[in-house]
PDB file of C-alpha atoms and ligand atoms in Angstrom:
ATOM      1  CA  MET A 557      95.286 298.965 203.072  1.00 61.00           C
ATOM      2  CA  TYR A 558      94.009 301.617 205.441  1.00 72.00           C
ATOM      3  CA  LYS A 559      95.410 304.565 207.257  1.00 79.00           C
ATOM      4  CA  ILE A 560      94.178 305.631 210.666  1.00 92.00           C
ATOM      5  CA  ASN A 561      95.429 309.054 211.649  1.00 94.00           C
ATOM      6  CA  TYR A 562      94.015 309.260 215.159  1.00 97.00           C
ATOM      7  CA  PRO A 563      94.706 307.395 218.414  1.00 97.00           C
ATOM      8  CA  VAL A 564      92.783 304.125 218.653  1.00 98.00           C
ATOM      9  CA  ILE A 565      91.160 303.390 222.012  1.00 98.00           C
ATOM     10  CA  ASP A 566      90.054 299.900 222.973  1.00 98.00           C
ATOM     11  CA  LEU A 567      87.523 300.340 225.759  1.00 98.00           C
ATOM     12  CA  HIS A 568      87.391 296.682 226.768  1.00 98.00           C
ATOM     13  CA  ALA A 569      90.370 294.383 227.162  1.00 97.00           C
ATOM     14  CA  HIS A 570      91.716 291.794 229.562  1.00 95.00           C
ATOM     15  CA  LEU A 571      95.426 291.887 230.271  1.00 95.00           C
ATOM     16  CA  ARG A 572      95.261 289.037 232.801  1.00 90.00           C
ATOM     17  CA  ASN A 573      98.457 289.011 234.842  1.00 91.00           C
ATOM     18  CA  ASP A 574     100.886 290.031 232.120  1.00 94.00           C
ATOM     19  CA  ILE A 575     100.508 293.692 231.268  1.00 97.00           C
ATOM     20  CA  PRO A 576     103.827 294.020 229.342  1.00 97.00           C
ATOM     21  CA  PHE A 577     103.140 291.024 227.099  1.00 95.00           C
ATOM     22  CA  HIS A 578      99.572 291.925 226.210  1.00 96.00           C
ATOM     23  CA  THR A 579     100.117 295.669 225.775  1.00 97.00           C
ATOM     24  CA  LYS A 580     102.944 294.852 223.374  1.00 97.00           C
ATOM     25  CA  ILE A 581     100.444 292.942 221.225  1.00 96.00           C
ATOM     26  CA  ALA A 582      98.032 295.875 221.452  1.00 97.00           C
ATOM     27  CA  LYS A 583     100.741 298.280 220.305  1.00 97.00           C
ATOM     28  CA  GLU A 584     101.749 295.992 217.424  1.00 96.00           C
ATOM     29  CA  SER A 585      98.069 295.839 216.440  1.00 96.00           C
ATOM     30  CA  GLY A 586      97.796 299.629 216.099  1.00 96.00           C
ATOM     31  CA  ILE A 587      95.989 300.245 219.385  1.00 97.00           C
ATOM     32  CA  ASP A 588      97.152 303.258 221.402  1.00 98.00           C
ATOM     33  CA  VAL A 589      95.059 303.029 224.565  1.00 98.00           C
ATOM     34  CA  VAL A 590      93.583 299.965 226.248  1.00 98.00           C
ATOM     35  CA  VAL A 591      91.152 300.028 229.115  1.00 98.00           C
ATOM     36  CA  TYR A 592      91.623 296.796 231.047  1.00 98.00           C
ATOM     37  CA  MET A 593      89.148 294.953 233.201  1.00 98.00           C
ATOM     38  CA  ALA A 594      89.495 294.010 236.831  1.00 98.00           C
ATOM     39  CA  ASN A 595      89.093 290.248 236.544  1.00 93.00           C
ATOM     40  CA  CYS A 596      92.729 289.228 236.663  1.00 92.00           C
ATOM     41  CA  SER A 597      93.884 287.091 239.547  1.00 91.00           C
ATOM     42  CA  PRO A 598      93.585 288.377 242.231  1.00 94.00           C
ATOM     43  CA  SER A 599      91.033 290.903 240.975  1.00 96.00           C
ATOM     44  CA  LEU A 600      91.614 294.671 240.963  1.00 98.00           C
ATOM     45  CA  ASP A 601      89.288 295.396 243.846  1.00 98.00           C
ATOM     46  CA  ASN A 602      91.441 297.511 246.147  1.00 97.00           C
ATOM     47  CA  LEU A 603      93.704 300.511 245.843  1.00 98.00           C
ATOM     48  CA  ARG A 604      96.898 298.633 246.689  1.00 98.00           C
ATOM     49  CA  ARG A 605      96.447 296.189 243.810  1.00 98.00           C
ATOM     50  CA  ILE A 606      95.434 298.936 241.389  1.00 98.00           C
ATOM     51  CA  LYS A 607      98.509 301.000 242.250  1.00 98.00           C
ATOM     52  CA  LYS A 608     100.699 297.920 241.822  1.00 97.00           C
ATOM     53  CA  SER A 609      99.106 297.240 238.446  1.00 98.00           C
ATOM     54  CA  LEU A 610      99.772 300.848 237.376  1.00 98.00           C
ATOM     55  CA  LYS A 611     103.486 300.405 238.073  1.00 98.00           C
ATOM     56  CA  GLU A 612     103.893 297.535 235.630  1.00 97.00           C
ATOM     57  CA  LYS A 613     105.596 298.178 232.342  1.00 98.00           C
ATOM     58  CA  ARG A 614     103.280 298.813 229.389  1.00 98.00           C
ATOM     59  CA  TYR A 615     103.950 299.335 225.684  1.00 98.00           C
ATOM     60  CA  CYS A 616     100.859 301.449 225.101  1.00 98.00           C
ATOM     61  CA  LYS A 617      98.708 303.503 227.402  1.00 98.00           C
ATOM     62  CA  ALA A 618      96.784 301.084 229.608  1.00 98.00           C
ATOM     63  CA  ILE A 619      94.163 302.325 232.051  1.00 98.00           C
ATOM     64  CA  PRO A 620      92.762 300.027 234.707  1.00 98.00           C
ATOM     65  CA  VAL A 621      89.124 299.559 235.618  1.00 98.00           C
ATOM     66  CA  SER A 622      88.327 298.696 239.215  1.00 98.00           C
ATOM     67  CA  ALA A 623      85.920 295.969 240.253  1.00 98.00           C
ATOM     68  CA  ILE A 624      82.541 297.274 241.446  1.00 98.00           C
ATOM     69  CA  THR A 625      82.308 294.690 244.206  1.00 98.00           C
ATOM     70  CA  LYS A 626      84.969 292.922 246.253  1.00 98.00           C
ATOM     71  CA  GLY A 627      86.180 289.794 244.485  1.00 97.00           C
ATOM     72  CA  LEU A 628      83.571 290.510 241.753  1.00 97.00           C
ATOM     73  CA  ARG A 629      81.169 288.655 244.017  1.00 97.00           C
ATOM     74  CA  GLY A 630      78.324 291.145 243.671  1.00 97.00           C
ATOM     75  CA  LYS A 631      77.914 291.596 247.444  1.00 98.00           C
ATOM     76  CA  GLU A 632      80.004 294.448 248.802  1.00 98.00           C
ATOM     77  CA  LEU A 633      81.134 297.627 247.035  1.00 98.00           C
ATOM     78  CA  VAL A 634      84.854 298.374 246.782  1.00 98.00           C
ATOM     79  CA  GLU A 635      86.226 301.618 248.282  1.00 98.00           C
ATOM     80  CA  ILE A 636      84.942 303.669 245.377  1.00 97.00           C
ATOM     81  CA  ASP A 637      85.973 307.168 246.407  1.00 96.00           C
ATOM     82  CA  LYS A 638      89.546 306.156 247.240  1.00 97.00           C
ATOM     83  CA  ILE A 639      89.968 304.196 244.008  1.00 98.00           C
ATOM     84  CA  LYS A 640      88.253 306.623 241.626  1.00 97.00           C
ATOM     85  CA  PRO A 641      91.226 308.909 240.815  1.00 97.00           C
ATOM     86  CA  TYR A 642      93.304 305.963 239.583  1.00 97.00           C
ATOM     87  CA  VAL A 643      90.878 304.229 237.229  1.00 98.00           C
ATOM     88  CA  ALA A 644      88.832 304.874 234.104  1.00 98.00           C
ATOM     89  CA  GLY A 645      85.761 303.402 235.745  1.00 98.00           C
ATOM     90  CA  PHE A 646      84.252 300.444 237.556  1.00 98.00           C
ATOM     91  CA  SER A 647      83.128 297.065 236.252  1.00 98.00           C
ATOM     92  CA  ASP A 648      82.474 293.542 237.482  1.00 98.00           C
ATOM     93  CA  ASP A 649      83.027 292.424 233.874  1.00 96.00           C
ATOM     94  CA  GLY A 650      82.723 288.677 233.564  1.00 92.00           C
ATOM     95  CA  LYS A 651      79.838 288.774 236.033  1.00 96.00           C
ATOM     96  CA  TYR A 652      76.370 290.281 235.843  1.00 97.00           C
ATOM     97  CA  LEU A 653      75.700 292.526 238.831  1.00 97.00           C
ATOM     98  CA  LYS A 654      72.236 291.442 239.960  1.00 97.00           C
ATOM     99  CA  ASP A 655      71.893 293.761 242.938  1.00 98.00           C
ATOM    100  CA  LEU A 656      70.274 296.939 241.643  1.00 97.00           C
ATOM    101  CA  GLY A 657      70.672 298.510 245.080  1.00 97.00           C
ATOM    102  CA  LEU A 658      74.460 298.339 244.663  1.00 98.00           C
ATOM    103  CA  LEU A 659      74.198 299.648 241.118  1.00 98.00           C
ATOM    104  CA  LYS A 660      72.185 302.590 242.373  1.00 97.00           C
ATOM    105  CA  GLU A 661      74.641 303.279 245.179  1.00 97.00           C
ATOM    106  CA  ILE A 662      77.613 303.381 242.825  1.00 97.00           C
ATOM    107  CA  LEU A 663      75.814 305.422 240.149  1.00 97.00           C
ATOM    108  CA  MET A 664      74.959 308.110 242.671  1.00 96.00           C
ATOM    109  CA  ARG A 665      78.551 309.281 242.211  1.00 97.00           C
ATOM    110  CA  LYS A 666      79.979 310.901 239.101  1.00 96.00           C
ATOM    111  CA  ILE A 667      81.734 307.818 237.809  1.00 97.00           C
ATOM    112  CA  LEU A 668      81.723 305.525 234.810  1.00 98.00           C
ATOM    113  CA  VAL A 669      80.181 302.091 235.346  1.00 98.00           C
ATOM    114  CA  LEU A 670      80.680 299.470 232.642  1.00 98.00           C
ATOM    115  CA  VAL A 671      78.298 296.546 232.877  1.00 98.00           C
ATOM    116  CA  HIS A 672      78.441 292.964 231.668  1.00 97.00           C
ATOM    117  CA  CYS A 673      74.878 291.980 230.821  1.00 97.00           C
ATOM    118  CA  SER A 674      75.182 288.278 230.189  1.00 95.00           C
ATOM    119  CA  PRO A 675      75.184 285.042 232.160  1.00 95.00           C
ATOM    120  CA  SER A 676      78.006 282.491 232.051  1.00 93.00           C
ATOM    121  CA  TYR A 677      78.858 281.100 228.620  1.00 91.00           C
ATOM    122  CA  GLU A 678      77.247 277.737 229.395  1.00 92.00           C
ATOM    123  CA  ILE A 679      73.947 279.344 230.421  1.00 96.00           C
ATOM    124  CA  GLY A 680      74.087 281.954 227.629  1.00 95.00           C
ATOM    125  CA  VAL A 681      74.423 279.299 224.921  1.00 93.00           C
ATOM    126  CA  LYS A 682      71.226 277.627 226.093  1.00 95.00           C
ATOM    127  CA  ASN A 683      69.362 280.902 226.733  1.00 95.00           C
ATOM    128  CA  PRO A 684      70.479 283.474 224.162  1.00 94.00           C
ATOM    129  CA  ASN A 685      67.642 285.798 225.224  1.00 95.00           C
ATOM    130  CA  LEU A 686      69.040 286.300 228.728  1.00 97.00           C
ATOM    131  CA  GLU A 687      71.339 289.097 227.551  1.00 97.00           C
ATOM    132  CA  THR A 688      68.274 291.064 226.434  1.00 98.00           C
ATOM    133  CA  GLU A 689      66.488 290.384 229.742  1.00 98.00           C
ATOM    134  CA  PHE A 690      69.478 291.676 231.692  1.00 98.00           C
ATOM    135  CA  VAL A 691      69.764 294.740 229.443  1.00 98.00           C
ATOM    136  CA  GLU A 692      66.052 295.444 229.840  1.00 98.00           C
ATOM    137  CA  ARG A 693      66.335 295.231 233.624  1.00 98.00           C
ATOM    138  CA  TYR A 694      69.083 297.872 233.612  1.00 98.00           C
ATOM    139  CA  LEU A 695      67.233 300.103 231.155  1.00 98.00           C
ATOM    140  CA  ASN A 696      64.153 300.057 233.389  1.00 98.00           C
ATOM    141  CA  PHE A 697      66.385 300.821 236.342  1.00 98.00           C
ATOM    142  CA  LEU A 698      67.883 303.840 234.528  1.00 98.00           C
ATOM    143  CA  ASP A 699      64.442 305.076 233.559  1.00 97.00           C
ATOM    144  CA  LYS A 700      63.163 304.835 237.141  1.00 97.00           C
ATOM    145  CA  ASN A 701      66.223 306.378 238.788  1.00 96.00           C
ATOM    146  CA  LYS A 702      67.031 309.130 236.301  1.00 90.00           C
ATOM    147  CA  LYS A 703      66.927 311.840 238.962  1.00 90.00           C
ATOM    148  CA  ASN A 704      69.346 310.198 241.386  1.00 91.00           C
ATOM    149  CA  ILE A 705      71.985 309.172 238.909  1.00 96.00           C
ATOM    150  CA  LYS A 706      75.138 311.239 238.539  1.00 96.00           C
ATOM    151  CA  GLY A 707      77.286 308.550 236.946  1.00 97.00           C
ATOM    152  CA  TRP A 708      77.352 307.140 233.439  1.00 98.00           C
ATOM    153  CA  LEU A 709      76.268 303.599 232.528  1.00 98.00           C
ATOM    154  CA  HIS A 710      77.884 301.796 229.622  1.00 98.00           C
ATOM    155  CA  ILE A 711      76.697 298.365 228.485  1.00 98.00           C
ATOM    156  CA  GLN A 712      79.493 296.070 227.362  1.00 98.00           C
ATOM    157  CA  HIS A 713      79.606 293.669 224.406  1.00 98.00           C
ATOM    158  CA  VAL A 714      76.038 293.855 223.081  1.00 98.00           C
ATOM    159  CA  SER A 715      75.551 290.814 220.847  1.00 98.00           C
ATOM    160  CA  LYS A 716      71.850 290.220 220.237  1.00 98.00           C
ATOM    161  CA  LYS A 717      69.270 291.777 217.948  1.00 98.00           C
ATOM    162  CA  GLU A 718      66.665 292.316 220.658  1.00 98.00           C
ATOM    163  CA  SER A 719      69.195 294.054 222.919  1.00 98.00           C
ATOM    164  CA  VAL A 720      70.013 296.526 220.132  1.00 98.00           C
ATOM    165  CA  LYS A 721      66.300 297.170 219.646  1.00 98.00           C
ATOM    166  CA  LEU A 722      65.698 297.906 223.339  1.00 98.00           C
ATOM    167  CA  ILE A 723      68.718 300.206 223.608  1.00 98.00           C
ATOM    168  CA  LYS A 724      67.594 302.083 220.512  1.00 98.00           C
ATOM    169  CA  GLU A 725      64.130 302.634 222.023  1.00 98.00           C
ATOM    170  CA  ALA A 726      65.619 303.668 225.364  1.00 98.00           C
ATOM    171  CA  LYS A 727      67.883 306.258 223.745  1.00 98.00           C
ATOM    172  CA  LYS A 728      64.920 307.625 221.786  1.00 98.00           C
ATOM    173  CA  LYS A 729      63.053 307.994 225.076  1.00 96.00           C
ATOM    174  CA  GLY A 730      65.908 310.117 226.390  1.00 96.00           C
ATOM    175  CA  ILE A 731      67.564 307.574 228.680  1.00 97.00           C
ATOM    176  CA  ASP A 732      71.261 308.388 228.890  1.00 96.00           C
ATOM    177  CA  LEU A 733      73.621 305.493 228.348  1.00 98.00           C
ATOM    178  CA  SER A 734      76.177 304.146 225.923  1.00 98.00           C
ATOM    179  CA  CYS A 735      77.034 300.686 224.693  1.00 98.00           C
ATOM    180  CA  GLU A 736      79.614 298.732 222.764  1.00 98.00           C
ATOM    181  CA  THR A 737      79.882 295.673 220.576  1.00 98.00           C
ATOM    182  CA  CYS A 738      82.934 293.661 219.484  1.00 98.00           C
ATOM    183  CA  PRO A 739      84.206 292.722 216.013  1.00 97.00           C
ATOM    184  CA  HIS A 740      83.233 289.053 216.406  1.00 96.00           C
ATOM    185  CA  TYR A 741      79.575 290.008 216.907  1.00 97.00           C
ATOM    186  CA  PHE A 742      79.334 291.792 213.563  1.00 98.00           C
ATOM    187  CA  THR A 743      81.473 289.242 211.735  1.00 97.00           C
ATOM    188  CA  TYR A 744      80.711 285.658 212.794  1.00 95.00           C
ATOM    189  CA  SER A 745      77.512 283.818 213.609  1.00 96.00           C
ATOM    190  CA  LYS A 746      77.371 280.667 215.710  1.00 94.00           C
ATOM    191  CA  ASP A 747      77.035 278.705 212.465  1.00 94.00           C
ATOM    192  CA  ASP A 748      80.299 280.140 211.119  1.00 93.00           C
ATOM    193  CA  LEU A 749      82.471 279.351 214.103  1.00 88.00           C
ATOM    194  CA  ASP A 750      82.278 276.878 216.927  1.00 84.00           C
ATOM    195  CA  THR A 751      84.093 278.888 219.545  1.00 85.00           C
ATOM    196  CA  LYS A 752      83.688 279.771 223.179  1.00 87.00           C
ATOM    197  CA  VAL A 753      83.217 283.473 223.668  1.00 90.00           C
ATOM    198  CA  ASN A 754      81.016 285.283 226.151  1.00 92.00           C
ATOM    199  CA  PRO A 755      78.401 286.413 225.224  1.00 95.00           C
ATOM    200  CA  PRO A 756      78.144 283.495 222.757  1.00 94.00           C
ATOM    201  CA  LEU A 757      78.016 284.260 219.031  1.00 95.00           C
ATOM    202  CA  GLY A 758      74.518 284.933 217.732  1.00 96.00           C
ATOM    203  CA  THR A 759      72.616 284.284 214.524  1.00 97.00           C
ATOM    204  CA  LYS A 760      72.870 285.909 211.098  1.00 98.00           C
ATOM    205  CA  GLU A 761      69.959 288.191 212.127  1.00 98.00           C
ATOM    206  CA  ASP A 762      71.941 289.298 215.175  1.00 98.00           C
ATOM    207  CA  ILE A 763      74.890 290.246 212.949  1.00 98.00           C
ATOM    208  CA  ILE A 764      72.625 292.348 210.722  1.00 98.00           C
ATOM    209  CA  ALA A 765      71.092 294.085 213.761  1.00 98.00           C
ATOM    210  CA  ILE A 766      74.513 294.834 215.284  1.00 98.00           C
ATOM    211  CA  ARG A 767      75.666 296.387 212.001  1.00 98.00           C
ATOM    212  CA  GLU A 768      72.495 298.463 211.788  1.00 98.00           C
ATOM    213  CA  GLY A 769      72.937 299.523 215.412  1.00 98.00           C
ATOM    214  CA  LEU A 770      76.466 300.690 214.675  1.00 98.00           C
ATOM    215  CA  ALA A 771      75.355 302.572 211.588  1.00 98.00           C
ATOM    216  CA  ASP A 772      72.391 304.344 213.207  1.00 98.00           C
ATOM    217  CA  GLY A 773      74.306 305.324 216.360  1.00 98.00           C
ATOM    218  CA  THR A 774      72.572 302.963 218.804  1.00 98.00           C
ATOM    219  CA  ILE A 775      75.936 301.272 219.403  1.00 98.00           C
ATOM    220  CA  ASP A 776      78.545 303.872 220.317  1.00 98.00           C
ATOM    221  CA  VAL A 777      81.750 301.876 220.516  1.00 98.00           C
ATOM    222  CA  ILE A 778      83.624 298.951 219.008  1.00 98.00           C
ATOM    223  CA  ALA A 779      85.859 297.290 221.611  1.00 98.00           C
ATOM    224  CA  SER A 780      87.897 294.104 221.300  1.00 97.00           C
ATOM    225  CA  ASP A 781      87.101 292.265 224.565  1.00 95.00           C
ATOM    226  CA  TYR A 782      90.623 290.882 224.016  1.00 94.00           C
ATOM    227  CA  ALA A 783      90.601 287.851 226.245  1.00 87.00           C
ATOM    228  CA  PRO A 784      93.727 285.726 226.164  1.00 82.00           C
ATOM    229  CA  LEU A 785      93.982 282.389 227.944  1.00 70.00           C
ATOM    230  CA  PRO A 786      92.884 280.866 230.305  1.00 59.00           C
ATOM    231  CA  ARG A 787      89.590 281.398 228.467  1.00 56.00           C
ATOM    232  CA  LYS A 788      89.497 279.821 225.033  1.00 58.00           C
ATOM    233  CA  THR A 789      88.405 282.976 223.274  1.00 54.00           C
ATOM    234  CA  GLY A 790      90.903 283.230 220.482  1.00 62.00           C
ATOM    235  CA  ILE A 791      88.641 285.344 218.290  1.00 76.00           C
ATOM    236  CA  ALA A 792      88.349 288.184 220.787  1.00 81.00           C
ATOM    237  CA  GLY A 793      91.681 289.662 219.830  1.00 88.00           C
ATOM    238  CA  PHE A 794      93.800 292.768 219.399  1.00 95.00           C
ATOM    239  CA  ARG A 795      95.321 291.596 216.128  1.00 93.00           C
ATOM    240  CA  SER A 796      92.038 291.356 214.235  1.00 93.00           C
ATOM    241  CA  PHE A 797      90.498 294.424 215.892  1.00 96.00           C
ATOM    242  CA  LEU A 798      91.374 297.092 213.361  1.00 96.00           C
ATOM    243  CA  SER A 799      91.100 294.955 210.247  1.00 95.00           C
ATOM    244  CA  LEU A 800      87.614 293.660 211.119  1.00 96.00           C
ATOM    245  CA  SER A 801      86.483 297.132 212.218  1.00 97.00           C
ATOM    246  CA  TYR A 802      87.835 298.774 209.081  1.00 97.00           C
ATOM    247  CA  GLY A 803      86.092 296.044 207.097  1.00 96.00           C
ATOM    248  CA  LEU A 804      82.824 297.797 207.968  1.00 98.00           C
ATOM    249  CA  VAL A 805      84.051 300.853 206.066  1.00 97.00           C
ATOM    250  CA  LEU A 806      85.120 298.751 203.090  1.00 96.00           C
ATOM    251  CA  GLU A 807      81.705 297.087 203.061  1.00 97.00           C
ATOM    252  CA  GLY A 808      79.921 300.424 203.246  1.00 97.00           C
ATOM    253  CA  VAL A 809      78.342 299.774 206.657  1.00 98.00           C
ATOM    254  CA  LEU A 810      80.143 302.712 208.300  1.00 98.00           C
ATOM    255  CA  THR A 811      81.791 305.824 206.928  1.00 97.00           C
ATOM    256  CA  GLU A 812      85.396 306.639 207.877  1.00 96.00           C
ATOM    257  CA  LYS A 813      84.013 309.352 210.138  1.00 97.00           C
ATOM    258  CA  GLN A 814      81.672 306.927 211.913  1.00 98.00           C
ATOM    259  CA  LEU A 815      84.496 304.449 212.463  1.00 98.00           C
ATOM    260  CA  LYS A 816      86.533 307.214 214.066  1.00 98.00           C
ATOM    261  CA  GLU A 817      83.633 307.822 216.462  1.00 98.00           C
ATOM    262  CA  LYS A 818      83.446 304.126 217.422  1.00 98.00           C
ATOM    263  CA  ILE A 819      87.133 303.539 218.099  1.00 98.00           C
ATOM    264  CA  TYR A 820      88.337 306.956 219.206  1.00 98.00           C
ATOM    265  CA  LEU A 821      85.891 309.819 219.839  1.00 98.00           C
ATOM    266  CA  ASN A 822      83.142 307.947 221.711  1.00 98.00           C
ATOM    267  CA  PRO A 823      85.478 305.813 223.855  1.00 98.00           C
ATOM    268  CA  LYS A 824      87.339 309.010 224.765  1.00 98.00           C
ATOM    269  CA  LYS A 825      84.098 310.739 225.779  1.00 98.00           C
ATOM    270  CA  ILE A 826      83.013 307.723 227.808  1.00 98.00           C
ATOM    271  CA  ILE A 827      86.342 307.465 229.656  1.00 98.00           C
ATOM    272  CA  LYS A 828      86.138 311.171 230.473  1.00 97.00           C
ATOM    273  CA  SER A 829      82.494 310.941 231.616  1.00 96.00           C
ATOM    274  CA  GLY A 830      83.546 309.718 235.036  1.00 93.00           C
ATOM    275  CA  GLY A 831      86.116 312.460 235.471  1.00 94.00           C
ATOM    276  CA  TYR A 832      89.224 310.538 234.373  1.00 95.00           C
ATOM    277  CA  LYS A 833      91.759 312.866 232.809  1.00 93.00           C
ATOM    278  CA  LEU A 834      92.700 311.192 229.572  1.00 93.00           C
ATOM    279  CA  ARG A 835      95.559 312.912 227.837  1.00 89.00           C
ATOM    280  CA  ILE A 836      95.940 311.776 224.248  1.00 87.00           C
TER     281      ILE A 836
HETATM  282 ZN1   ZN B 331      82.222 290.836 229.703  1.00 68.75          ZN
END
C-alpha cells in the first residue's frame, strides 16, 4: 500500500516492564526507533534503573526518557546532570508538572523536556478544556522566561482544538517549542469510540483542528503514545501507527514530504535538541 524509505521514529511510547516484547511489536509495525517514557514500575528516576533498562534486549532502537521528578511526584528533581548522557530527555509523562519553579530549574540546562499537559482521565473527561489551560500556563511561562531557558520544551499528545490554536499563536509570536499529536486524535472522536485514553478523545471539531495543525506546521510530530496494559488504551498502538498516519497522505491532509517530517525529521531534531547523539 505504501512505502516508507526512511527510519520511522516514535517519540512517545510506553514499554512498561517488558522492553523485548514491546519493541518486537514496534519492529513488526515498521517503527525503527522508540522513545520510551519513565512511568514503568518502578519509574526511571535514577541512573541505576536507567542503566539497567538500557541493558535489556530490544528489537529496535529504544531510547529511554528519565522522569523529571523522583517517583513522578512533582516535588524533587532527579539527578539531571548525571542522567542526561543516557537519555533522550526528561518527562513526568502521565502526570502534569504543576511546579513552574521546577520546570524553570530543569529548562535552565540544555536538555529536552517533554510535558504531559492533561489531568487524569477521569478529570479530563469531565473538563475537556483543562488541557488547554495547562498548555496556556506553560506557553505563558515560556514567554516570560525566554532569556533564561537553554533547554527545549515539547508538548505531548495535543488533542484539543483550543490547544492547537494557542500553540499556533505562540509560535507566530516567536516562542520556541514543539508539540505532537497521536493518530487516535486525528481519527476518532468521543462519539466514534467509547475508550479510555488520556487525554480523552475529543469532538469532531477537535479532529479537524488537529488535522489543520498538522498541515500548517503547528503540530510537529505524530507519536503513538503506545500504552499497553495495565491501562485500557488499546487504540494507542504501534500496529495502527503507520497505517493511520499514512491515511493522512491518502486523504490529502499531508503530503508525503510532510509525513516524513512528522515521523522522522522533526522527532530526530527534537531528540537531538537536548544533545543526545542519535545515530540513524
Ligand atoms: Zn502522557
